[in-house]
Tab-separated table of C-alpha atoms in Angstrom:
chain	number	residue	atom	x	y	z
A	1	UNK	CA	-30.832	89.132	158.432
A	2	UNK	CA	-29.264	86.872	155.821
A	3	UNK	CA	-29.177	88.321	152.294
A	4	UNK	CA	-27.844	86.023	149.581
A	5	UNK	CA	-25.962	87.686	146.732
A	6	UNK	CA	-25.491	84.983	144.090
A	7	UNK	CA	-22.311	85.022	142.041
A	8	UNK	CA	-24.379	85.485	138.861
A	9	UNK	CA	-25.780	88.752	140.260
A	10	UNK	CA	-22.389	90.384	140.807
A	11	UNK	CA	-21.126	93.265	138.690
A	12	UNK	CA	-17.830	93.171	136.879
A	13	UNK	CA	-16.033	93.013	133.568
A	14	UNK	CA	-13.786	90.674	131.611
A	15	UNK	CA	-10.703	92.542	130.417
A	16	UNK	CA	-9.071	89.485	128.861
A	17	UNK	CA	-6.104	89.356	131.214
A	18	UNK	CA	-8.435	90.048	134.168
A	19	UNK	CA	-11.891	88.607	134.765
A	20	UNK	CA	-13.222	90.679	137.669
A	21	UNK	CA	-16.421	90.244	139.643
A	22	UNK	CA	-17.475	92.864	142.201
A	23	UNK	CA	-19.604	92.207	145.290
A	24	UNK	CA	-19.827	95.991	145.776
A	25	UNK	CA	-19.801	98.995	143.449
A	26	UNK	CA	-16.340	99.307	141.939
A	27	UNK	CA	-14.779	100.839	138.818
A	28	UNK	CA	-17.466	100.990	136.099
A	29	UNK	CA	-19.940	98.889	138.095
A	30	UNK	CA	-22.311	100.998	140.171
A	31	UNK	CA	-25.236	99.742	142.227
A	32	UNK	CA	-26.563	102.188	144.863
A	33	UNK	CA	-27.770	99.215	146.916
A	34	UNK	CA	-24.302	97.667	146.982
A	35	UNK	CA	-21.978	100.485	147.941
A	36	UNK	CA	-20.535	98.989	151.121
A	37	UNK	CA	-21.390	96.826	154.130
A	38	UNK	CA	-20.422	98.720	157.248
A	39	UNK	CA	-16.713	99.521	156.945
A	40	UNK	CA	-16.295	96.841	154.252
A	41	UNK	CA	-16.038	98.776	150.988
A	42	UNK	CA	-14.759	96.324	148.332
A	43	UNK	CA	-14.793	92.566	147.773
A	44	UNK	CA	-13.495	91.682	144.322
A	45	UNK	CA	-13.301	88.150	142.944
A	46	UNK	CA	-10.448	88.357	140.416
A	47	UNK	CA	-9.069	85.791	137.980
A	48	UNK	CA	-5.707	86.936	136.589
A	49	UNK	CA	-4.190	85.340	133.499
A	50	UNK	CA	-0.612	83.961	133.652
A	51	UNK	CA	2.123	86.522	133.136
A	52	UNK	CA	-0.201	89.489	133.669
A	53	UNK	CA	-1.300	91.686	136.535
A	54	UNK	CA	-1.852	95.146	137.925
A	55	UNK	CA	0.980	97.578	137.066
A	56	UNK	CA	2.188	100.057	139.668
A	57	UNK	CA	-0.656	102.202	140.993
A	58	UNK	CA	-1.289	104.227	144.169
A	59	UNK	CA	-3.531	103.721	147.223
A	60	UNK	CA	-4.141	105.723	150.366
A	61	UNK	CA	-6.302	105.439	153.490
A	62	UNK	CA	-7.492	101.871	152.923
A	63	UNK	CA	-6.790	98.453	154.438
A	64	UNK	CA	-6.380	96.004	151.533
A	65	UNK	CA	-6.466	92.281	152.244
A	66	UNK	CA	-5.726	89.756	149.483
A	67	UNK	CA	-6.808	86.144	149.966
A	68	UNK	CA	-5.340	83.849	147.332
A	69	UNK	CA	-7.724	81.096	146.235
A	70	UNK	CA	-5.595	79.533	143.486
A	71	UNK	CA	-2.085	80.068	142.177
A	72	UNK	CA	-0.038	82.918	143.645
A	73	UNK	CA	0.262	86.693	143.491
A	74	UNK	CA	3.548	88.632	143.612
A	75	UNK	CA	3.548	92.047	145.301
A	76	UNK	CA	6.099	94.857	144.911
A	77	UNK	CA	5.843	98.382	146.322
A	78	UNK	CA	7.759	101.646	146.562
A	79	UNK	CA	8.631	100.907	150.200
A	80	UNK	CA	10.889	98.056	149.109
A	81	UNK	CA	8.504	95.221	149.993
A	82	UNK	CA	8.476	92.245	147.637
A	83	UNK	CA	6.572	89.034	148.319
A	84	UNK	CA	4.804	86.071	146.752
A	85	UNK	CA	1.566	84.879	148.394
A	86	UNK	CA	0.291	81.394	147.559
A	87	UNK	CA	-3.154	79.799	147.587
A	88	UNK	CA	-4.704	79.699	151.049
A	89	UNK	CA	-2.448	82.473	152.316
A	90	UNK	CA	-3.096	86.145	152.958
A	91	UNK	CA	-1.352	89.463	152.390
A	92	UNK	CA	-2.298	92.801	153.933
A	93	UNK	CA	-1.391	96.298	152.811
A	94	UNK	CA	-2.192	99.283	155.029
A	95	UNK	CA	-2.077	102.121	152.517
A	96	UNK	CA	-1.902	104.858	155.152
A	97	UNK	CA	-0.870	108.254	153.784
A	98	UNK	CA	0.110	106.669	150.485
A	99	UNK	CA	1.789	103.721	148.776
A	100	UNK	CA	2.359	102.617	145.188
A	101	UNK	CA	2.415	98.911	144.387
A	102	UNK	CA	2.053	96.318	141.658
A	103	UNK	CA	0.548	92.827	141.781
A	104	UNK	CA	1.393	90.253	139.132
A	105	UNK	CA	0.607	86.633	138.428
A	106	UNK	CA	4.021	85.246	137.561
A	107	UNK	CA	2.744	81.668	137.631
A	108	UNK	CA	2.120	79.349	134.623
A	109	UNK	CA	-1.581	79.086	135.539
A	110	UNK	CA	-4.394	81.522	136.236
A	111	UNK	CA	-4.402	83.015	139.731
A	112	UNK	CA	-7.663	83.585	141.592
A	113	UNK	CA	-7.892	86.028	144.480
A	114	UNK	CA	-10.367	87.757	146.737
A	115	UNK	CA	-9.313	91.359	147.249
A	116	UNK	CA	-11.019	92.986	150.216
A	117	UNK	CA	-10.897	96.691	151.074
A	118	UNK	CA	-11.857	97.891	154.556
A	119	UNK	CA	-12.029	101.522	155.601
A	120	UNK	CA	-9.523	102.347	158.364
A	121	UNK	CA	-10.509	103.818	161.709
A	122	UNK	CA	-7.927	106.600	161.238
A	123	UNK	CA	-6.502	108.177	158.117
A	124	UNK	CA	-2.859	108.829	157.371
A	125	UNK	CA	0.089	107.114	158.971
A	126	UNK	CA	2.957	105.144	157.486
A	127	UNK	CA	2.044	102.516	154.919
A	128	UNK	CA	3.077	98.911	155.474
A	129	UNK	CA	2.724	95.440	153.959
A	130	UNK	CA	2.821	91.913	155.314
A	131	UNK	CA	1.978	88.354	154.302
A	132	UNK	CA	1.477	85.120	156.166
A	133	UNK	CA	0.937	81.471	155.298
A	134	UNK	CA	-2.219	79.988	156.775
A	135	UNK	CA	-2.190	76.234	156.126
A	136	UNK	CA	-5.743	75.056	155.547
A	137	UNK	CA	-5.374	72.286	158.111
A	138	UNK	CA	-5.215	74.914	160.842
A	139	UNK	CA	-8.630	76.204	159.755
A	140	UNK	CA	-10.348	72.820	159.739
A	141	UNK	CA	-13.673	72.830	161.546
A	142	UNK	CA	-13.573	76.373	162.891
A	143	UNK	CA	-12.839	79.995	162.125
A	144	UNK	CA	-9.257	81.245	162.299
A	145	UNK	CA	-8.332	84.936	162.279
A	146	UNK	CA	-6.471	85.920	159.115
A	147	UNK	CA	-6.310	89.690	159.648
A	148	UNK	CA	-7.635	91.854	162.452
A	149	UNK	CA	-7.737	95.297	163.973
A	150	UNK	CA	-8.705	93.929	167.404
A	151	UNK	CA	-6.028	94.174	170.081
A	152	UNK	CA	-6.747	90.689	171.441
A	153	UNK	CA	-6.169	89.010	168.061
A	154	UNK	CA	-2.490	88.157	168.077
A	155	UNK	CA	-2.462	85.466	165.397
A	156	UNK	CA	-3.741	87.349	162.344
A	157	UNK	CA	-2.040	90.039	160.307
A	158	UNK	CA	-2.727	93.503	161.793
A	159	UNK	CA	-5.031	95.987	160.078
A	160	UNK	CA	-6.017	99.519	161.130
A	161	UNK	CA	-9.744	98.914	161.137
A	162	UNK	CA	-12.561	97.925	163.465
A	163	UNK	CA	-12.815	94.632	161.621
A	164	UNK	CA	-11.659	91.040	161.424
A	165	UNK	CA	-11.106	88.737	158.450
A	166	UNK	CA	-11.540	85.057	159.291
A	167	UNK	CA	-11.374	81.836	157.304
A	168	UNK	CA	-12.456	78.248	157.806
A	169	UNK	CA	-12.476	74.906	156.051
A	170	UNK	CA	-15.456	72.731	156.940
A	171	UNK	CA	-16.082	69.130	155.945
A	172	UNK	CA	-19.446	68.119	154.509
A	173	UNK	CA	-22.025	67.684	157.255
A	174	UNK	CA	-20.034	69.633	159.837
A	175	UNK	CA	-20.665	73.137	161.156
A	176	UNK	CA	-18.662	76.108	162.391
A	177	UNK	CA	-19.908	78.960	164.555
A	178	UNK	CA	-18.783	82.562	164.780
A	179	UNK	CA	-19.824	85.035	167.485
A	180	UNK	CA	-20.729	88.027	165.311
A	181	UNK	CA	-22.987	90.047	167.606
A	182	UNK	CA	-26.113	91.975	166.669
A	183	UNK	CA	-24.278	95.284	166.508
A	184	UNK	CA	-21.885	94.034	163.821
A	185	UNK	CA	-22.134	93.282	160.112
A	186	UNK	CA	-20.756	90.159	158.481
A	187	UNK	CA	-20.048	89.398	154.854
A	188	UNK	CA	-19.252	85.795	153.945
A	189	UNK	CA	-18.140	84.267	150.664
A	190	UNK	CA	-17.699	80.577	149.948
A	191	UNK	CA	-14.316	80.254	148.269
A	192	UNK	CA	-15.112	76.621	147.450
A	193	UNK	CA	-17.881	74.100	148.099
A	194	UNK	CA	-21.359	74.965	149.336
A	195	UNK	CA	-22.690	75.856	152.787
A	196	UNK	CA	-26.004	76.612	154.455
A	197	UNK	CA	-26.751	79.553	156.755
A	198	UNK	CA	-30.163	79.750	158.432
A	199	UNK	CA	-31.724	77.626	155.682
A	200	UNK	CA	-30.067	79.599	152.861
A	201	UNK	CA	-27.791	77.678	150.485
A	202	UNK	CA	-24.572	79.493	149.606
A	203	UNK	CA	-22.714	78.116	146.595
A	204	UNK	CA	-19.093	78.709	145.675
A	205	UNK	CA	-18.343	82.414	145.097
A	206	UNK	CA	-21.780	83.544	146.303
A	207	UNK	CA	-21.808	86.328	148.877
A	208	UNK	CA	-23.969	86.656	151.986
A	209	UNK	CA	-24.621	89.958	153.771
A	210	UNK	CA	-25.380	89.340	157.462
A	211	UNK	CA	-26.598	91.585	160.270
A	212	UNK	CA	-28.613	91.310	163.501
A	213	UNK	CA	-27.163	87.842	164.106
A	214	UNK	CA	-25.646	87.025	167.488
A	215	UNK	CA	-24.108	83.649	166.615
A	216	UNK	CA	-23.483	82.801	162.972
A	217	UNK	CA	-23.723	79.073	162.266
A	218	UNK	CA	-22.378	77.778	158.953
A	219	UNK	CA	-23.058	74.160	157.925
A	220	UNK	CA	-21.130	72.603	155.046
A	221	UNK	CA	-23.209	70.853	152.389
A	222	UNK	CA	-19.961	69.902	150.656
A	223	UNK	CA	-16.338	70.135	151.752
A	224	UNK	CA	-16.045	73.918	151.850
A	225	UNK	CA	-13.667	76.830	152.299
A	226	UNK	CA	-15.132	80.129	153.487
A	227	UNK	CA	-13.946	83.665	154.165
A	228	UNK	CA	-15.775	86.062	156.497
A	229	UNK	CA	-15.388	89.775	157.203
A	230	UNK	CA	-16.694	90.997	160.571
A	231	UNK	CA	-17.089	94.764	160.191
A	232	UNK	CA	-18.351	97.709	162.225
């Protein structure tokens, strides 16, 4: 099953400093048909104005992955972690039993991020944060693990979930395959460009909900950058 969720169909709100689009029900946007996709609970497409951001606020029992599409985001939390994550790179926060953090765009231009929330396999535990650069050249032509809860994935940032976040850059006319498996659910968003999946065109910032697919084949119609969550 391939279900296209066009960018224009997403919920959200423009708060001036934040233009937020929600692939799933979030904040004041509620759609009973878009509550979650397996253990994937949130996928927000946020544009944050320069010099603004999210002031300190708490989280608990959630794996929060931030993929920076443009600009950079600066994280600070009550555990003493401080870090700046640039475009193409990823940060992960395991909220565990509780953490308070802020995220600000301290850049002179707008920052664009995907923020992804995945439900953990176990609640509680010590919170932690990490970030890692993932140069786009390393993702050329195939999927690379960005964050993962699978023991065999040693390259991505660790998360406490039965899930994997992968990214790829694909040149126009080329394809990339991902072994999803019929018992899993995938959710893919084109960060840039346009791709085709099983005859369905996916434009930039569109979402695709995927299930009952053994091998996912993504063909680039334009030079494209994609992000995929493989969830239980």
